[in-house]
CSV table of C-alpha atoms (C1' of nucleotides) in Angstrom, one decimal:
chain,number,residue,atom,x,y,z
A,464,UNK,CA,0.0,0.0,0.0
A,465,UNK,CA,1.3,3.4,-0.9
A,466,UNK,CA,2.3,5.7,1.9
A,467,UNK,CA,-0.5,8.1,2.8
A,468,UNK,CA,1.8,11.1,2.8
A,469,UNK,CA,2.8,10.4,-0.7
A,470,UNK,CA,-0.7,10.1,-1.9
A,471,UNK,CA,-1.8,13.4,-0.4
A,472,UNK,CA,1.2,15.1,-1.9
A,473,UNK,CA,0.5,13.7,-5.3
A,474,UNK,CA,-2.8,15.4,-5.1
A,475,UNK,CA,-1.3,18.8,-4.1
A,476,UNK,CA,-2.9,18.5,-0.7
A,477,UNK,CA,-0.9,20.0,2.2
A,478,UNK,CA,0.0,17.2,4.5
A,479,UNK,CA,-1.3,18.1,8.0
A,480,UNK,CA,-1.5,15.8,11.0
A,481,UNK,CA,-5.3,16.0,10.9
A,482,UNK,CA,-5.5,15.0,7.3
A,483,UNK,CA,-3.0,12.1,7.8
A,484,UNK,CA,-5.0,10.9,10.7
A,485,UNK,CA,-8.3,10.9,8.9
A,486,UNK,CA,-6.9,9.4,5.7
A,487,UNK,CA,-5.0,6.6,7.6
A,488,UNK,CA,-8.0,5.8,9.7
A,489,UNK,CA,-10.2,5.5,6.6
A,490,UNK,CA,-7.7,3.3,4.9
A,491,UNK,CA,-7.4,0.9,7.9
A,492,UNK,CA,-11.0,0.4,8.6
A,493,UNK,CA,-13.8,-1.4,6.9
A,494,UNK,CA,-16.7,0.1,8.9
A,495,UNK,CA,-17.5,2.9,6.5
A,496,UNK,CA,-17.7,5.5,9.2
A,497,UNK,CA,-19.6,8.8,9.2
A,498,UNK,CA,-17.9,12.2,9.8
A,499,UNK,CA,-19.0,12.1,13.4
A,500,UNK,CA,-17.6,8.6,13.9
A,501,UNK,CA,-14.3,9.6,12.4
A,502,UNK,CA,-14.3,12.7,14.7
A,503,UNK,CA,-15.0,10.7,17.8
A,504,UNK,CA,-12.5,7.9,17.1
A,505,UNK,CA,-9.7,10.5,16.6
A,506,UNK,CA,-10.6,12.5,19.6
A,507,UNK,CA,-8.1,10.8,21.8
A,508,UNK,CA,-5.1,11.4,19.5
A,509,UNK,CA,-6.3,14.8,18.2
A,510,UNK,CA,-8.3,16.4,21.0
A,511,UNK,CA,-8.3,19.8,19.4
A,512,UNK,CA,-9.4,18.8,16.0
A,513,UNK,CA,-12.9,20.1,15.1
A,514,UNK,CA,-15.7,18.5,13.3
A,515,UNK,CA,-15.6,21.2,10.7
A,516,UNK,CA,-12.0,20.1,9.9
A,517,UNK,CA,-13.2,16.6,9.4
A,518,UNK,CA,-15.9,17.7,7.0
A,519,UNK,CA,-13.5,20.0,5.1
A,520,UNK,CA,-10.9,17.3,4.9
A,521,UNK,CA,-13.4,14.7,3.7
A,522,UNK,CA,-14.6,17.0,1.1
A,523,UNK,CA,-11.1,17.6,-0.1
A,524,UNK,CA,-10.5,13.8,-0.3
A,525,UNK,CA,-13.8,13.2,-2.2
A,526,UNK,CA,-12.9,16.0,-4.7
A,527,UNK,CA,-9.6,14.4,-5.3
A,528,UNK,CA,-11.0,10.9,-5.7
A,529,UNK,CA,-9.2,9.6,-2.6
A,530,UNK,CA,-12.3,8.7,-0.8
A,531,UNK,CA,-15.9,7.8,-1.8
A,532,UNK,CA,-19.0,9.2,-0.2
A,533,UNK,CA,-21.7,6.7,0.5
A,534,UNK,CA,-25.4,7.6,0.7
A,535,UNK,CA,-27.2,4.7,2.2
A,536,UNK,CA,-30.4,6.6,3.1
A,537,UNK,CA,-29.3,7.2,6.6
A,538,UNK,CA,-29.2,10.6,8.3
A,539,UNK,CA,-25.5,11.1,7.5
A,540,UNK,CA,-23.0,10.2,4.8
A,541,UNK,CA,-20.5,7.4,5.2
A,542,UNK,CA,-17.0,7.4,3.8
A,543,UNK,CA,-14.9,4.7,2.1
A,544,UNK,CA,-11.3,4.8,1.2
A,545,UNK,CA,-11.7,1.9,-1.2
A,546,UNK,CA,-12.1,3.8,-4.5
A,547,UNK,CA,-12.2,0.7,-6.7
A,548,UNK,CA,-15.6,0.3,-8.3
A,549,UNK,CA,-17.6,-1.9,-5.9
A,550,UNK,CA,-21.0,-2.2,-4.4
A,551,UNK,CA,-22.2,-2.0,-0.8
A,552,UNK,CA,-24.5,-4.0,1.3
A,553,UNK,CA,-26.1,-2.9,4.6
A,554,UNK,CA,-27.6,-5.0,7.3
A,555,UNK,CA,-31.0,-3.6,8.1
A,556,UNK,CA,-30.6,-4.9,11.7
A,557,UNK,CA,-27.1,-4.0,12.9
A,558,UNK,CA,-26.7,-1.2,10.2
A,559,UNK,CA,-23.2,-2.4,9.3
A,560,UNK,CA,-22.0,-1.9,5.8
A,561,UNK,CA,-19.9,-4.3,3.7
A,562,UNK,CA,-18.0,-3.9,0.5
A,563,UNK,CA,-18.9,-6.3,-2.3
A,564,UNK,CA,-16.0,-6.4,-4.7
A,565,UNK,CA,-15.8,-7.5,-8.3
A,566,UNK,CA,-19.4,-8.6,-9.0
A,567,UNK,CA,-19.3,-10.5,-12.3
A,568,UNK,CA,-22.8,-9.3,-13.1
A,569,UNK,CA,-22.1,-5.6,-13.0
A,570,UNK,CA,-20.9,-5.4,-16.6
A,571,UNK,CA,-24.0,-7.0,-18.1
A,572,UNK,CA,-26.4,-4.8,-16.2
A,573,UNK,CA,-24.4,-1.6,-17.2
A,574,UNK,CA,-24.5,-2.7,-20.8
A,575,UNK,CA,-28.2,-3.4,-20.7
A,576,UNK,CA,-28.8,0.1,-19.2
A,577,UNK,CA,-26.7,1.8,-21.8
A,578,UNK,CA,-28.5,0.1,-24.6
A,579,UNK,CA,-31.9,0.7,-23.1
A,580,UNK,CA,-31.6,4.4,-22.2
A,581,UNK,CA,-29.1,5.9,-24.7
A,582,UNK,CA,-27.4,7.6,-21.8
A,583,UNK,CA,-23.6,8.0,-21.8
A,584,UNK,CA,-23.0,6.1,-18.6
A,585,UNK,CA,-20.5,7.7,-16.2
A,586,UNK,CA,-20.9,5.9,-12.9
A,587,UNK,CA,-23.3,3.8,-10.8
A,588,UNK,CA,-24.1,3.0,-7.2
A,589,UNK,CA,-25.6,-0.3,-6.2
A,590,UNK,CA,-26.9,-0.6,-2.6
A,591,UNK,CA,-28.2,-3.9,-1.3
A,592,UNK,CA,-30.1,-4.2,2.0
A,593,UNK,CA,-30.6,-7.4,3.9
A,594,UNK,CA,-29.8,-9.3,7.1
A,595,UNK,CA,-26.2,-10.3,7.7
A,596,UNK,CA,-25.2,-13.8,8.6
A,597,UNK,CA,-24.5,-12.7,12.2
A,598,UNK,CA,-27.9,-11.2,12.7
A,599,UNK,CA,-29.6,-14.1,11.0
A,600,UNK,CA,-28.1,-16.3,13.7
A,601,UNK,CA,-29.2,-14.0,16.5
A,602,UNK,CA,-32.8,-13.9,15.2
A,603,UNK,CA,-33.2,-17.7,15.5
B,1462,UNK,CA,-55.3,2.9,-12.9
B,1463,UNK,CA,-57.1,2.5,-9.6
B,1464,UNK,CA,-58.7,5.6,-8.1
B,1465,UNK,CA,-56.5,7.5,-5.7
B,1466,UNK,CA,-59.2,7.8,-3.1
B,1467,UNK,CA,-59.7,4.1,-3.1
B,1468,UNK,CA,-56.0,3.4,-2.6
B,1469,UNK,CA,-55.7,5.8,0.3
B,1470,UNK,CA,-58.8,4.3,2.0
B,1471,UNK,CA,-57.5,0.8,1.5
B,1472,UNK,CA,-54.5,1.8,3.5
B,1473,UNK,CA,-56.6,3.3,6.3
B,1474,UNK,CA,-55.4,6.8,5.5
B,1475,UNK,CA,-58.0,9.6,5.9
B,1476,UNK,CA,-58.7,11.1,2.5
B,1477,UNK,CA,-58.0,14.8,2.7
B,1478,UNK,CA,-57.8,17.3,-0.2
B,1479,UNK,CA,-54.1,17.8,0.6
B,1480,UNK,CA,-53.3,14.0,0.5
B,1481,UNK,CA,-55.2,13.5,-2.7
B,1482,UNK,CA,-53.5,16.4,-4.4
B,1483,UNK,CA,-50.1,15.1,-3.4
B,1484,UNK,CA,-50.8,11.5,-4.4
B,1485,UNK,CA,-52.4,12.4,-7.7
B,1486,UNK,CA,-49.5,14.8,-8.6
B,1487,UNK,CA,-47.0,12.1,-7.9
B,1488,UNK,CA,-48.9,9.5,-9.9
B,1489,UNK,CA,-49.2,11.8,-12.9
B,1490,UNK,CA,-45.6,12.9,-13.1
B,1491,UNK,CA,-42.3,11.3,-14.0
B,1492,UNK,CA,-40.0,14.0,-12.8
B,1493,UNK,CA,-39.4,12.5,-9.4
B,1494,UNK,CA,-40.0,15.7,-7.5
B,1495,UNK,CA,-38.7,16.7,-4.1
B,1496,UNK,CA,-41.0,17.7,-1.2
B,1497,UNK,CA,-40.3,21.4,-2.0
B,1498,UNK,CA,-41.1,20.9,-5.7
B,1499,UNK,CA,-44.4,19.2,-4.8
B,1500,UNK,CA,-45.2,22.0,-2.4
B,1501,UNK,CA,-44.5,24.7,-5.0
B,1502,UNK,CA,-46.4,23.0,-7.7
B,1503,UNK,CA,-49.5,22.6,-5.5
B,1504,UNK,CA,-49.3,26.2,-4.2
B,1505,UNK,CA,-51.8,27.5,-6.7
B,1506,UNK,CA,-54.5,25.0,-6.0
B,1507,UNK,CA,-53.8,24.6,-2.2
B,1508,UNK,CA,-52.4,28.0,-1.1
B,1509,UNK,CA,-52.8,27.2,2.6
B,1510,UNK,CA,-51.0,23.9,2.6
B,1511,UNK,CA,-47.8,23.9,4.5
B,1512,UNK,CA,-44.5,22.3,3.7
B,1513,UNK,CA,-44.8,20.3,7.0
B,1514,UNK,CA,-48.0,18.7,5.7
B,1515,UNK,CA,-46.2,17.7,2.5
B,1516,UNK,CA,-43.5,16.0,4.6
B,1517,UNK,CA,-46.0,14.3,6.9
B,1518,UNK,CA,-48.0,13.1,4.0
B,1519,UNK,CA,-45.1,11.8,2.1
B,1520,UNK,CA,-43.9,10.0,5.2
B,1521,UNK,CA,-47.3,8.4,5.5
B,1522,UNK,CA,-47.2,7.3,1.9
B,1523,UNK,CA,-43.8,5.8,2.2
B,1524,UNK,CA,-44.7,4.0,5.4
B,1525,UNK,CA,-47.7,2.5,3.5
B,1526,UNK,CA,-45.7,1.5,0.5
B,1527,UNK,CA,-47.6,3.9,-1.8
B,1528,UNK,CA,-44.6,6.0,-2.7
B,1529,UNK,CA,-40.9,5.3,-2.8
B,1530,UNK,CA,-38.2,7.7,-1.4
B,1531,UNK,CA,-35.2,8.2,-3.7
B,1532,UNK,CA,-31.8,9.2,-2.4
B,1533,UNK,CA,-29.7,10.2,-5.4
B,1534,UNK,CA,-27.0,12.0,-3.3
B,1535,UNK,CA,-28.6,15.4,-3.8
B,1536,UNK,CA,-29.5,17.7,-0.9
B,1537,UNK,CA,-33.0,16.5,-0.6
B,1538,UNK,CA,-35.0,13.3,-1.2
B,1539,UNK,CA,-37.1,12.7,-4.3
B,1540,UNK,CA,-40.4,10.8,-4.4
B,1541,UNK,CA,-41.7,8.3,-6.9
B,1542,UNK,CA,-45.3,6.9,-7.0
B,1543,UNK,CA,-44.1,4.0,-9.2
B,1544,UNK,CA,-43.6,1.3,-6.5
B,1545,UNK,CA,-42.7,-1.6,-8.9
B,1546,UNK,CA,-39.1,-2.7,-8.5
B,1547,UNK,CA,-37.1,-0.6,-10.9
B,1548,UNK,CA,-33.9,1.3,-11.1
B,1549,UNK,CA,-33.1,5.0,-11.6
B,1550,UNK,CA,-30.9,7.0,-13.9
B,1551,UNK,CA,-29.9,10.6,-13.4
B,1552,UNK,CA,-28.4,12.9,-15.9
B,1553,UNK,CA,-25.4,14.6,-14.4
B,1554,UNK,CA,-26.0,17.7,-16.5
B,1555,UNK,CA,-29.7,18.5,-16.4
B,1556,UNK,CA,-30.3,16.5,-13.1
B,1557,UNK,CA,-33.4,14.8,-14.5
B,1558,UNK,CA,-34.2,11.4,-13.2
B,1559,UNK,CA,-35.6,8.5,-15.3
B,1560,UNK,CA,-37.1,5.2,-14.4
B,1561,UNK,CA,-35.5,2.1,-15.8
B,1562,UNK,CA,-38.1,-0.7,-15.7
B,1563,UNK,CA,-37.6,-4.4,-15.9
B,1564,UNK,CA,-33.9,-4.8,-16.3
B,1565,UNK,CA,-33.3,-8.4,-17.2
B,1566,UNK,CA,-29.9,-8.4,-15.5
B,1567,UNK,CA,-31.2,-7.5,-12.0
B,1568,UNK,CA,-32.0,-11.1,-11.1
B,1569,UNK,CA,-28.6,-12.5,-11.8
B,1570,UNK,CA,-26.8,-9.8,-9.9
B,1571,UNK,CA,-29.1,-10.3,-6.9
B,1572,UNK,CA,-28.4,-14.0,-7.0
B,1573,UNK,CA,-24.6,-13.4,-7.2
B,1574,UNK,CA,-24.8,-11.0,-4.2
B,1575,UNK,CA,-26.8,-13.5,-2.2
B,1576,UNK,CA,-24.4,-16.3,-2.9
B,1577,UNK,CA,-21.3,-14.2,-2.2
B,1578,UNK,CA,-22.4,-12.5,1.0
B,1579,UNK,CA,-24.7,-15.0,2.8
B,1580,UNK,CA,-27.0,-12.1,3.5
B,1581,UNK,CA,-30.8,-12.5,3.4
B,1582,UNK,CA,-31.5,-10.0,0.7
B,1583,UNK,CA,-34.4,-7.8,1.3
B,1584,UNK,CA,-34.2,-4.9,-1.2
B,1585,UNK,CA,-31.8,-3.0,-3.4
B,1586,UNK,CA,-31.3,0.3,-5.0
B,1587,UNK,CA,-29.5,0.8,-8.3
B,1588,UNK,CA,-28.6,4.3,-9.2
B,1589,UNK,CA,-27.0,5.1,-12.6
B,1590,UNK,CA,-25.4,8.4,-13.5
B,1591,UNK,CA,-24.6,9.6,-16.9
B,1592,UNK,CA,-25.5,12.1,-19.7
B,1593,UNK,CA,-29.0,11.9,-21.2
B,1594,UNK,CA,-29.5,11.8,-25.0
B,1595,UNK,CA,-30.8,15.4,-24.9
B,1596,UNK,CA,-27.7,16.8,-23.1
B,1597,UNK,CA,-25.4,14.8,-25.3
B,1598,UNK,CA,-26.8,16.6,-28.3
B,1599,UNK,CA,-26.5,20.0,-26.6
B,1600,UNK,CA,-22.9,19.4,-25.8
B,1601,UNK,CA,-21.9,18.8,-29.4
C,496,DG,C1',7.0,34.6,2.9
C,497,DT,C1',2.8,32.6,0.9
C,498,DT,C1',-0.7,29.8,0.5
C,499,DA,C1',-3.7,27.1,2.4
C,500,DC,C1',-5.4,24.7,6.5
C,501,DT,C1',-7.4,24.6,11.3
C,502,DG,C1',-10.7,25.7,14.7
C,503,DC,C1',-14.4,28.2,16.6
C,504,DA,C1',-18.8,30.0,16.2
C,505,DA,C1',-22.6,31.0,13.6
C,506,DA,C1',-25.4,30.1,9.9
C,507,DG,C1',-27.8,27.2,6.3
C,508,DC,C1',-30.7,23.8,4.8
C,509,DC,C1',-33.7,20.0,4.8
C,510,DT,C1',-36.7,17.7,7.7
C,511,DT,C1',-39.2,16.8,12.1
C,512,DT,C1',-41.9,17.9,16.1
C,513,DG,C1',-45.3,20.1,19.3
C,514,DC,C1',-49.5,21.7,19.7
C,515,DA,C1',-54.0,24.0,19.0
C,516,DG,C1',-57.7,23.9,16.0
C,517,DC,C1',-60.2,21.6,12.4
C,518,DT,C1',-62.2,17.8,9.6
C,519,DG,C1',-63.1,13.4,7.5
C,520,DA,C1',-65.4,9.0,8.6
D,984,DT,C1',-68.2,12.1,18.1
D,985,DC,C1',-63.3,11.7,17.9
D,986,DA,C1',-59.2,9.8,15.9
D,987,DG,C1',-56.3,11.7,13.1
D,988,DC,C1',-54.9,15.4,9.9
D,989,DT,C1',-53.5,20.4,9.0
D,990,DG,C1',-50.8,24.4,9.6
D,991,DC,C1',-47.8,27.4,12.1
D,992,DA,C1',-43.7,28.1,14.4
D,993,DA,C1',-39.9,26.3,16.6
D,994,DA,C1',-36.5,23.0,17.1
D,995,DG,C1',-33.3,19.3,15.4
D,996,DG,C1',-29.4,17.3,13.0
D,997,DC,C1',-26.1,17.2,9.6
D,998,DT,C1',-23.2,20.1,7.0
D,999,DT,C1',-21.2,24.4,5.4
D,1000,DT,C1',-19.3,29.0,5.8
D,1001,DG,C1',-16.6,33.1,7.6
D,1002,DC,C1',-12.8,34.6,9.6
D,1003,DA,C1',-8.7,35.1,12.4
D,1004,DG,C1',-4.8,32.6,13.7
D,1005,DT,C1',-1.5,29.1,12.4
D,1006,DA,C1',1.2,25.7,10.0
D,1007,DA,C1',3.0,23.6,5.8
D,1008,DC,C1',5.9,24.3,1.9
DNA sequence: GTTACTGCAAAGCCTTTGCAGCTGA
DNA sequence: TCAGCTGCAAAGGCTTTGCAGTAAC
């Protein structure tokens, strides 16, 4: 994995401790945190960092394609440092979000949409909702 | 098409002029309006109706499965009276939203996700983004 | 030395809530 | 009648903005 500092520099973003902390945290988690979650989890190491800085930083990352903003129909956005094209799945019980990488069936559906609509397709977001294996066990 | 009044009654919703107006408007449009758009377009016929009533009404409709709430990553939600399972496509230029009905490739991707994740799949939302035929012409 | 970022507070915006009065069934 | 809806105003919650001070380069 490339060094976080190098990636920020490559995008002409000034490397500050706050930015590094947010970026590294996002790259090392798979929980798809919200701005508030990020803020809280960095409170201990960066007690003076403000929520506004988290938002501004996340915005800068999204603008530069370093992070992807997820809109799962909750009250707030979630953020994902995995920028490869992939889908997301949310458990309707525990609200956790999982990445679904490399679905074979994405290409055919994109092609069908393109043929059907005449749109010049730029991107897509697939959100799946269901009950995760863990919560299925608990329910029994 | 079933009468709007009958549909509301069937869901034990009191039939008020405001609700009828909102429901009919949604059933006769394909622009996927926001709460504010609905409010504005009904101002002439229902000048005393408040935005809060629009929100409360839309919430009641969504709870009863009469209307579906769309989350396209804009500042506000959009609403769609077409409750059949279908996908949505938004033009990134003119921001218009189109329904995409009966995609053949939805079933295979759902099956792939189910097998891959072990989730009990409940629902899904597919959002496509691109440039519509109209805007493609304009750009040339 | 500049440019751009941080942090605080305040504001913005969409949406929800509380409540008194009204109305549909 | 009376449960439930409307409309007004106020509040809520997430996110953005303005600005002075500060830090990165």
